[in-house]
Amino acid sequence: MDNTVDRLKQMVARLKELGHRMTPQRLAILEILAESKEHPSAEMVYEQLKERFPTMSPATVYKNISLLKETGEALELGFADGSNRYDGNKPYPHPHLICLACGSIIDPDLTSFQELTRHLTETTGYEISTYRIDFFGLCPTCQINGSKGRRA
Amino acid sequence: MDNTVDRLKQMVARLKELGHRMTPQRLAILEILAESKEHPSAEMVYEQLKERFPTMSPATVYKNISLLKETGEALELGFADGSNRYDGNKPYPHPHLICLACGSIIDPDLTSFQELTRHLTETTGYEISTYRIDFFGLCPTCQINGSKGRRA
DNA sequence: CTGCATGCAAATAGTTTGCATGACG
DNA sequence: CGTCATGCAAACTATTTGCATGCAG
């Protein structure tokens, strides 16, 4: 409820700079992704919005998400089962912690991994442009409740 | 050409133990995945095998890969674009280094990441069961050739 | 022989595309 | 007002499923 307002303004400004129009649907999609504590999927975004916009189409969600990916304003997290989740609040690569039971995704505090990138560049000769670091397990709540769902 | 022979025997033994039959097709799929230096996709496996087995069906490849995933004998690497790659040689989680230009995937030497898991367990209360650590960039060869292809 | 594995074809899920209509700037 | 965005429907891709046939054990 704090930085997300600024983040939204930032996203809007960026898209306008690049010559894109601002429609109610697009704004609504940006709003959800600017908050994105829950790292929503395209479908989650669509489900939320079709209440406010009965004519909302999945295609519109996908097209806007694609636009945000291209402009670097959203980070895509793809999973082995084909599902994708998005982060518009922190659109740069960072580690994630994913609960296999409830599907929640949080951003842990983890700074030492930057070192790994440098180390790899030195030892392998690769020019590393991005990375993805995901840990899977059970969040404290689901450890208590006992695991139920399952994700890749 | 060394440990891969043992790895194949290990996979065969494991599946037999679990009561699965050994067919020529299944064995051929296991062979490819036991070597899997290149972390092949299901399609790559299929393409290679349909030469030797003209009647080979993609379904057979997928069914066998599913079996290997379930039994823990193959590691699945899913990407945001929906494509999957598999590692039957080292079927446990480990970091990968992926070239965005040529799509090659190698296993860098990186030991310090084990520490990250312990650190996360302590600070977040999550019970971490698996992880995935992927770095994306350009391999030395593709840096010279100039980048062409693109992957998620 | 008995049942699991194969292989074809059809079904599925998530996403993308084409095109006509509508509205932002 | 011209152009880009929307929204419907159809196309697409990777994968899964149903079912009849075949072969491993």
CSV table of C-alpha atoms (C1' of nucleotides) in Angstrom, one decimal:
chain,number,residue,atom,x,y,z
A,1,MET,CA,0.0,0.0,0.0
A,2,ASP,CA,3.1,2.2,0.0
A,3,ASN,CA,5.6,1.7,-2.7
A,4,THR,CA,3.1,0.1,-5.0
A,5,VAL,CA,1.4,3.5,-5.7
A,6,ASP,CA,4.7,4.9,-6.9
A,7,ARG,CA,5.5,1.7,-8.8
A,8,LEU,CA,2.2,2.0,-10.6
A,9,LYS,CA,2.9,5.6,-11.6
A,10,GLN,CA,6.3,4.6,-12.8
A,11,MET,CA,4.8,1.9,-15.0
A,12,VAL,CA,2.2,4.2,-16.4
A,13,ALA,CA,4.8,6.9,-17.1
A,14,ARG,CA,7.1,4.4,-18.8
A,15,LEU,CA,4.5,3.1,-21.1
A,16,LYS,CA,3.3,6.5,-22.1
A,17,GLU,CA,6.9,7.5,-22.8
A,18,LEU,CA,7.1,4.7,-25.1
A,19,GLY,CA,4.0,5.9,-26.9
A,20,HIS,CA,1.5,3.4,-25.6
A,21,ARG,CA,-2.1,4.4,-24.8
A,22,MET,CA,-3.7,4.1,-21.4
A,23,THR,CA,-7.0,2.4,-21.3
A,24,PRO,CA,-9.1,1.4,-18.3
A,25,GLN,CA,-8.3,-2.3,-18.9
A,26,ARG,CA,-4.6,-1.7,-19.2
A,27,LEU,CA,-4.5,0.5,-16.1
A,28,ALA,CA,-6.3,-2.2,-14.2
A,29,ILE,CA,-3.8,-4.8,-15.3
A,30,LEU,CA,-0.9,-2.6,-14.3
A,31,GLU,CA,-2.5,-2.0,-10.9
A,32,ILE,CA,-2.6,-5.7,-10.1
A,33,LEU,CA,0.9,-6.3,-11.3
A,34,ALA,CA,2.3,-3.2,-9.5
A,35,GLU,CA,1.1,-4.7,-6.3
A,36,SER,CA,1.7,-8.3,-7.1
A,37,LYS,CA,2.7,-9.4,-3.6
A,38,GLU,CA,1.2,-12.8,-4.6
A,39,HIS,CA,3.0,-13.0,-8.0
A,40,PRO,CA,-0.2,-13.6,-9.9
A,41,SER,CA,-0.6,-15.8,-13.0
A,42,ALA,CA,-2.2,-14.4,-16.2
A,43,GLU,CA,-5.3,-16.3,-15.3
A,44,MET,CA,-5.5,-14.8,-11.8
A,45,VAL,CA,-5.3,-11.4,-13.3
A,46,TYR,CA,-8.0,-12.2,-15.8
A,47,GLU,CA,-10.3,-13.7,-13.1
A,48,GLN,CA,-9.9,-10.7,-10.9
A,49,LEU,CA,-10.6,-8.3,-13.7
A,50,LYS,CA,-13.6,-9.9,-15.4
A,51,GLU,CA,-15.7,-8.9,-12.4
A,52,ARG,CA,-14.9,-5.2,-13.0
A,53,PHE,CA,-14.8,-5.6,-16.8
A,54,PRO,CA,-17.4,-8.2,-17.9
A,55,THR,CA,-16.1,-8.1,-21.5
A,56,MET,CA,-12.5,-8.6,-20.4
A,57,SER,CA,-10.7,-11.1,-22.6
A,58,PRO,CA,-7.8,-13.3,-21.7
A,59,ALA,CA,-6.1,-12.1,-24.9
A,60,THR,CA,-6.1,-8.6,-23.5
A,61,VAL,CA,-4.4,-9.8,-20.3
A,62,TYR,CA,-1.8,-11.7,-22.3
A,63,LYS,CA,-1.1,-8.9,-24.7
A,64,ASN,CA,-0.5,-6.4,-21.9
A,65,ILE,CA,1.6,-8.8,-20.0
A,66,SER,CA,3.7,-9.4,-23.2
A,67,LEU,CA,4.1,-5.6,-23.5
A,68,LEU,CA,5.3,-5.4,-19.9
A,69,LYS,CA,7.7,-8.2,-20.4
A,70,GLU,CA,9.1,-6.6,-23.5
A,71,THR,CA,9.5,-3.2,-21.8
A,72,GLY,CA,11.1,-4.8,-18.8
A,73,GLU,CA,8.3,-3.7,-16.5
A,74,ALA,CA,7.3,-7.2,-15.5
A,75,LEU,CA,9.3,-10.3,-14.5
A,76,GLU,CA,8.0,-13.7,-15.8
A,77,LEU,CA,8.4,-16.8,-13.6
A,78,GLY,CA,7.8,-19.9,-15.7
A,79,PHE,CA,7.3,-23.3,-14.2
A,80,ALA,CA,7.7,-26.8,-15.5
A,81,ASP,CA,4.0,-27.5,-15.6
A,82,GLY,CA,3.6,-24.6,-18.1
A,83,SER,CA,2.1,-22.1,-15.7
A,84,ASN,CA,3.6,-18.7,-15.4
A,85,ARG,CA,3.5,-16.1,-12.6
A,86,TYR,CA,4.4,-12.5,-12.9
A,87,ASP,CA,6.0,-9.8,-10.8
A,88,GLY,CA,5.4,-6.2,-11.8
A,89,ASN,CA,6.5,-4.8,-8.5
A,90,LYS,CA,10.1,-6.0,-8.6
A,91,PRO,CA,10.6,-6.6,-12.3
A,92,TYR,CA,14.3,-7.5,-12.1
A,93,PRO,CA,15.6,-10.9,-11.3
A,94,HIS,CA,15.6,-11.9,-7.6
A,95,PRO,CA,15.3,-15.2,-5.6
A,96,HIS,CA,11.9,-16.6,-4.9
A,97,LEU,CA,10.6,-18.9,-2.2
A,98,ILE,CA,7.7,-21.0,-3.4
A,99,CYS,CA,5.4,-23.1,-1.2
A,100,LEU,CA,4.6,-26.4,-2.9
A,101,ALA,CA,1.4,-26.8,-0.9
A,102,CYS,CA,-0.4,-23.4,-1.2
A,103,GLY,CA,1.5,-22.1,-4.2
A,104,SER,CA,2.4,-18.8,-2.4
A,105,ILE,CA,5.5,-17.1,-3.6
A,106,ILE,CA,7.6,-14.7,-1.5
A,107,ASP,CA,10.8,-12.7,-1.9
A,108,PRO,CA,13.3,-13.8,0.7
A,109,ASP,CA,16.2,-11.5,1.7
A,110,LEU,CA,19.2,-13.0,0.1
A,111,THR,CA,22.1,-10.8,-0.9
A,112,SER,CA,25.0,-13.2,-1.2
A,113,PHE,CA,23.9,-14.7,-4.5
A,114,GLN,CA,25.3,-11.7,-6.4
A,115,GLU,CA,28.7,-13.2,-5.6
A,116,LEU,CA,27.7,-16.4,-7.4
A,117,THR,CA,27.2,-14.5,-10.7
A,118,ARG,CA,30.6,-12.9,-10.5
A,119,HIS,CA,32.1,-16.3,-9.6
A,120,LEU,CA,30.5,-18.0,-12.6
A,121,THR,CA,31.6,-15.3,-15.1
A,122,GLU,CA,35.1,-15.7,-14.0
A,123,THR,CA,35.2,-19.5,-14.0
A,124,THR,CA,33.1,-20.3,-17.1
A,125,GLY,CA,33.6,-17.3,-19.4
A,126,TYR,CA,29.9,-16.9,-19.8
A,127,GLU,CA,28.5,-13.4,-20.1
A,128,ILE,CA,25.6,-13.6,-17.6
A,129,SER,CA,22.7,-11.3,-18.3
A,130,THR,CA,20.0,-12.7,-16.0
A,131,TYR,CA,19.3,-15.6,-13.6
A,132,ARG,CA,16.6,-17.3,-11.7
A,133,ILE,CA,16.9,-18.7,-8.2
A,134,ASP,CA,13.9,-20.5,-6.9
A,135,PHE,CA,13.6,-22.5,-3.7
A,136,PHE,CA,10.6,-24.9,-3.3
A,137,GLY,CA,9.3,-26.2,0.0
A,138,LEU,CA,6.6,-25.8,2.6
A,139,CYS,CA,5.8,-22.4,4.1
A,140,PRO,CA,5.4,-22.3,7.9
A,141,THR,CA,1.6,-22.3,7.7
A,142,CYS,CA,1.5,-25.3,5.4
A,143,GLN,CA,3.9,-27.2,7.6
A,144,ILE,CA,1.2,-27.0,10.3
A,145,ASN,CA,-1.8,-27.7,8.1
A,146,GLY,CA,-0.2,-30.6,6.4
A,147,SER,CA,0.6,-30.5,2.7
A,148,LYS,CA,-2.3,-30.8,0.2
A,149,GLY,CA,-1.8,-29.3,-3.2
A,150,ARG,CA,1.3,-29.8,-5.4
A,151,ARG,CA,3.1,-27.7,-7.8
A,152,ALA,CA,6.0,-28.4,-10.2
B,1,MET,CA,31.3,-42.1,-22.0
B,2,ASP,CA,32.3,-43.2,-18.5
B,3,ASN,CA,29.9,-42.7,-15.7
B,4,THR,CA,27.0,-42.7,-18.1
B,5,VAL,CA,27.2,-46.4,-18.6
B,6,ASP,CA,26.9,-47.0,-14.9
B,7,ARG,CA,24.2,-44.4,-14.7
B,8,LEU,CA,22.2,-46.3,-17.4
B,9,LYS,CA,22.6,-49.6,-15.5
B,10,GLN,CA,21.4,-47.8,-12.4
B,11,MET,CA,18.3,-46.5,-14.1
B,12,VAL,CA,17.5,-49.8,-15.6
B,13,ALA,CA,17.9,-51.6,-12.3
B,14,ARG,CA,15.8,-49.0,-10.5
B,15,LEU,CA,12.9,-49.3,-12.9
B,16,LYS,CA,13.0,-53.1,-12.8
B,17,GLU,CA,13.0,-53.0,-9.0
B,18,LEU,CA,9.9,-51.0,-9.2
B,19,GLY,CA,8.3,-53.7,-11.4
B,20,HIS,CA,8.5,-51.9,-14.7
B,21,ARG,CA,9.3,-53.8,-17.9
B,22,MET,CA,12.2,-53.1,-20.2
B,23,THR,CA,11.4,-52.6,-23.8
B,24,PRO,CA,13.8,-51.5,-26.6
B,25,GLN,CA,12.1,-48.1,-26.8
B,26,ARG,CA,12.3,-47.6,-23.1
B,27,LEU,CA,15.9,-48.6,-23.0
B,28,ALA,CA,16.7,-46.2,-25.8
B,29,ILE,CA,15.1,-43.3,-24.0
B,30,LEU,CA,17.0,-44.2,-20.9
B,31,GLU,CA,20.3,-44.3,-22.8
B,32,ILE,CA,19.8,-40.8,-24.1
B,33,LEU,CA,18.8,-39.4,-20.8
B,34,ALA,CA,21.6,-41.2,-18.9
B,35,GLU,CA,24.1,-39.4,-21.1
B,36,SER,CA,22.1,-36.1,-21.4
B,37,LYS,CA,25.2,-33.8,-21.5
B,38,GLU,CA,23.0,-31.6,-23.6
B,39,HIS,CA,19.9,-31.7,-21.3
B,40,PRO,CA,17.6,-32.7,-24.1
B,41,SER,CA,14.0,-31.8,-24.6
B,42,ALA,CA,11.3,-34.4,-25.1
B,43,GLU,CA,11.2,-33.5,-28.7
B,44,MET,CA,15.0,-33.9,-29.1
B,45,VAL,CA,14.7,-37.4,-27.6
B,46,TYR,CA,11.8,-38.2,-30.0
B,47,GLU,CA,13.7,-36.8,-33.0
B,48,GLN,CA,16.7,-38.9,-32.3
B,49,LEU,CA,14.8,-42.1,-31.7
B,50,LYS,CA,12.4,-42.0,-34.6
B,51,GLU,CA,15.3,-42.8,-36.8
B,52,ARG,CA,16.1,-46.0,-35.0
B,53,PHE,CA,12.4,-46.7,-34.3
B,54,PRO,CA,10.3,-45.5,-37.2
B,55,THR,CA,7.1,-46.2,-35.3
B,56,MET,CA,8.2,-44.3,-32.3
B,57,SER,CA,5.5,-42.0,-30.9
B,58,PRO,CA,5.9,-38.8,-29.0
B,59,ALA,CA,3.5,-40.2,-26.4
B,60,THR,CA,5.9,-43.0,-25.6
B,61,VAL,CA,8.7,-40.5,-25.0
B,62,TYR,CA,6.4,-38.4,-22.8
B,63,LYS,CA,5.1,-41.4,-20.9
B,64,ASN,CA,8.6,-42.7,-20.1
B,65,ILE,CA,9.8,-39.2,-19.1
B,66,SER,CA,6.9,-39.0,-16.8
B,67,LEU,CA,7.8,-42.3,-15.3
B,68,LEU,CA,11.4,-41.1,-14.7
B,69,LYS,CA,10.2,-37.9,-13.2
B,70,GLU,CA,8.0,-39.8,-10.8
B,71,THR,CA,10.7,-42.2,-9.8
B,72,GLY,CA,13.2,-39.4,-9.3
B,73,GLU,CA,15.4,-40.7,-12.1
B,74,ALA,CA,15.2,-37.6,-14.2
B,75,LEU,CA,15.2,-33.9,-13.4
B,76,GLU,CA,12.9,-31.6,-15.3
B,77,LEU,CA,13.9,-28.1,-16.2
B,78,GLY,CA,10.9,-26.0,-17.3
B,79,PHE,CA,11.1,-22.7,-19.0
B,80,ALA,CA,8.8,-19.7,-19.3
B,81,ASP,CA,8.2,-20.4,-22.9
B,82,GLY,CA,6.7,-23.8,-22.0
B,83,SER,CA,9.6,-25.8,-23.2
B,84,ASN,CA,11.1,-28.5,-20.9
B,85,ARG,CA,14.6,-30.0,-20.8
B,86,TYR,CA,15.6,-33.1,-19.0
B,87,ASP,CA,18.6,-34.4,-17.1
B,88,GLY,CA,18.8,-38.1,-16.4
B,89,ASN,CA,22.5,-38.1,-15.6
B,90,LYS,CA,22.3,-35.9,-12.6
B,91,PRO,CA,18.6,-36.2,-11.6
B,92,TYR,CA,19.0,-34.1,-8.4
B,93,PRO,CA,18.7,-30.3,-8.2
B,94,HIS,CA,21.8,-28.4,-9.3
B,95,PRO,CA,22.6,-25.1,-10.8
B,96,HIS,CA,22.6,-24.6,-14.6
B,97,LEU,CA,24.2,-22.2,-17.0
B,98,ILE,CA,22.1,-21.6,-20.1
B,99,CYS,CA,23.2,-19.9,-23.3
B,100,LEU,CA,20.5,-17.6,-24.6
B,101,ALA,CA,21.9,-17.7,-28.1
B,102,CYS,CA,22.5,-21.4,-28.8
B,103,GLY,CA,20.3,-22.9,-26.0
B,104,SER,CA,23.1,-25.1,-24.6
B,105,ILE,CA,22.9,-26.0,-20.9
B,106,ILE,CA,25.9,-26.9,-18.8
B,107,ASP,CA,26.5,-27.7,-15.2
B,108,PRO,CA,28.8,-25.2,-13.6
B,109,ASP,CA,30.9,-26.0,-10.5
B,110,LEU,CA,29.2,-24.2,-7.8
B,111,THR,CA,29.2,-25.4,-4.2
B,112,SER,CA,28.5,-22.4,-2.1
B,113,PHE,CA,24.8,-22.4,-2.9
B,114,GLN,CA,24.1,-25.2,-0.4
B,115,GLU,CA,24.7,-22.5,2.2
B,116,LEU,CA,21.9,-20.4,0.8
B,117,THR,CA,19.4,-23.2,1.5
B,118,ARG,CA,20.3,-23.5,5.1
B,119,HIS,CA,20.3,-19.7,5.5
B,120,LEU,CA,16.8,-19.5,4.0
B,121,THR,CA,15.5,-22.3,6.3
B,122,GLU,CA,16.7,-20.4,9.3
B,123,THR,CA,15.5,-16.9,8.3
B,124,THR,CA,12.1,-17.8,6.8
B,125,GLY,CA,10.9,-20.9,8.5
B,126,TYR,CA,10.3,-22.6,5.2
B,127,GLU,CA,11.1,-26.3,4.9
B,128,ILE,CA,13.0,-26.4,1.6
B,129,SER,CA,12.8,-29.6,-0.3
B,130,THR,CA,14.2,-28.6,-3.7
B,131,TYR,CA,15.4,-25.6,-5.6
B,132,ARG,CA,16.4,-24.4,-9.0
B,133,ILE,CA,19.2,-22.1,-9.8
B,134,ASP,CA,19.6,-21.1,-13.4
B,135,PHE,CA,21.9,-18.4,-14.9
B,136,PHE,CA,21.3,-17.1,-18.4
B,137,GLY,CA,23.7,-15.4,-20.7
B,138,LEU,CA,26.0,-16.0,-23.6
B,139,CYS,CA,28.5,-18.9,-23.7
B,140,PRO,CA,32.0,-18.0,-24.8
B,141,THR,CA,31.4,-19.4,-28.3
B,142,CYS,CA,28.3,-17.3,-28.9
B,143,GLN,CA,29.9,-14.2,-27.6
B,144,ILE,CA,32.3,-14.5,-30.6
B,145,ASN,CA,29.7,-15.4,-33.2
B,146,GLY,CA,27.3,-12.7,-32.1
B,147,SER,CA,24.0,-13.7,-30.6
B,148,LYS,CA,21.2,-15.0,-32.8
B,149,GLY,CA,18.5,-17.1,-31.2
B,150,ARG,CA,16.7,-16.3,-28.2
B,151,ARG,CA,15.2,-18.2,-25.3
B,152,ALA,CA,13.1,-17.4,-22.3
C,1,DC,C1',-0.7,-66.1,-21.0
C,2,DT,C1',-1.5,-61.7,-18.6
C,3,DG,C1',-0.8,-57.1,-18.1
C,4,DC,C1',2.0,-53.3,-18.9
C,5,DA,C1',4.0,-50.7,-22.9
C,6,DT,C1',3.4,-48.9,-27.3
C,7,DG,C1',1.5,-46.0,-30.9
C,8,DC,C1',-2.0,-43.8,-33.1
C,9,DA,C1',-5.5,-40.3,-32.8
C,10,DA,C1',-8.2,-37.2,-30.3
C,11,DA,C1',-8.4,-34.2,-26.3
C,12,DT,C1',-6.5,-30.7,-23.3
C,13,DA,C1',-4.3,-26.3,-21.4
C,14,DG,C1',-2.1,-22.2,-21.8
C,15,DT,C1',-1.0,-18.9,-24.9
C,16,DT,C1',-0.9,-16.4,-29.5
C,17,DT,C1',-2.9,-14.6,-33.7
C,18,DG,C1',-6.3,-12.4,-37.1
C,19,DC,C1',-9.5,-9.4,-37.7
C,20,DA,C1',-13.5,-6.3,-37.0
C,21,DT,C1',-15.1,-2.8,-33.7
C,22,DG,C1',-14.2,0.8,-30.4
C,23,DA,C1',-11.9,4.5,-28.0
C,24,DC,C1',-7.5,7.2,-26.6
C,25,DG,C1',-5.0,11.2,-27.6
D,1,DC,C1',-9.9,11.2,-37.0
D,2,DG,C1',-6.2,7.9,-37.3
D,3,DT,C1',-4.2,4.5,-34.9
D,4,DC,C1',-3.6,1.5,-31.4
D,5,DA,C1',-6.2,-1.4,-27.9
D,6,DT,C1',-9.8,-4.6,-27.2
D,7,DG,C1',-12.3,-8.8,-27.5
D,8,DC,C1',-14.1,-12.6,-29.8
D,9,DA,C1',-12.9,-16.8,-32.1
D,10,DA,C1',-9.8,-19.7,-34.3
D,11,DA,C1',-5.0,-21.3,-34.5
D,12,DC,C1',-1.0,-23.2,-32.2
D,13,DT,C1',2.3,-25.9,-29.3
D,14,DA,C1',3.6,-28.9,-25.9
D,15,DT,C1',1.7,-32.4,-23.5
D,16,DT,C1',-1.8,-35.8,-22.0
D,17,DT,C1',-5.3,-39.3,-22.5
D,18,DG,C1',-8.2,-43.4,-24.5
D,19,DC,C1',-8.0,-47.4,-26.5
D,20,DA,C1',-6.6,-51.3,-29.4
D,21,DT,C1',-2.6,-54.0,-30.4
D,22,DG,C1',1.8,-56.1,-29.2
D,23,DC,C1',5.4,-57.9,-26.5
D,24,DA,C1',8.0,-58.6,-21.9
D,25,DG,C1',8.2,-61.4,-18.1
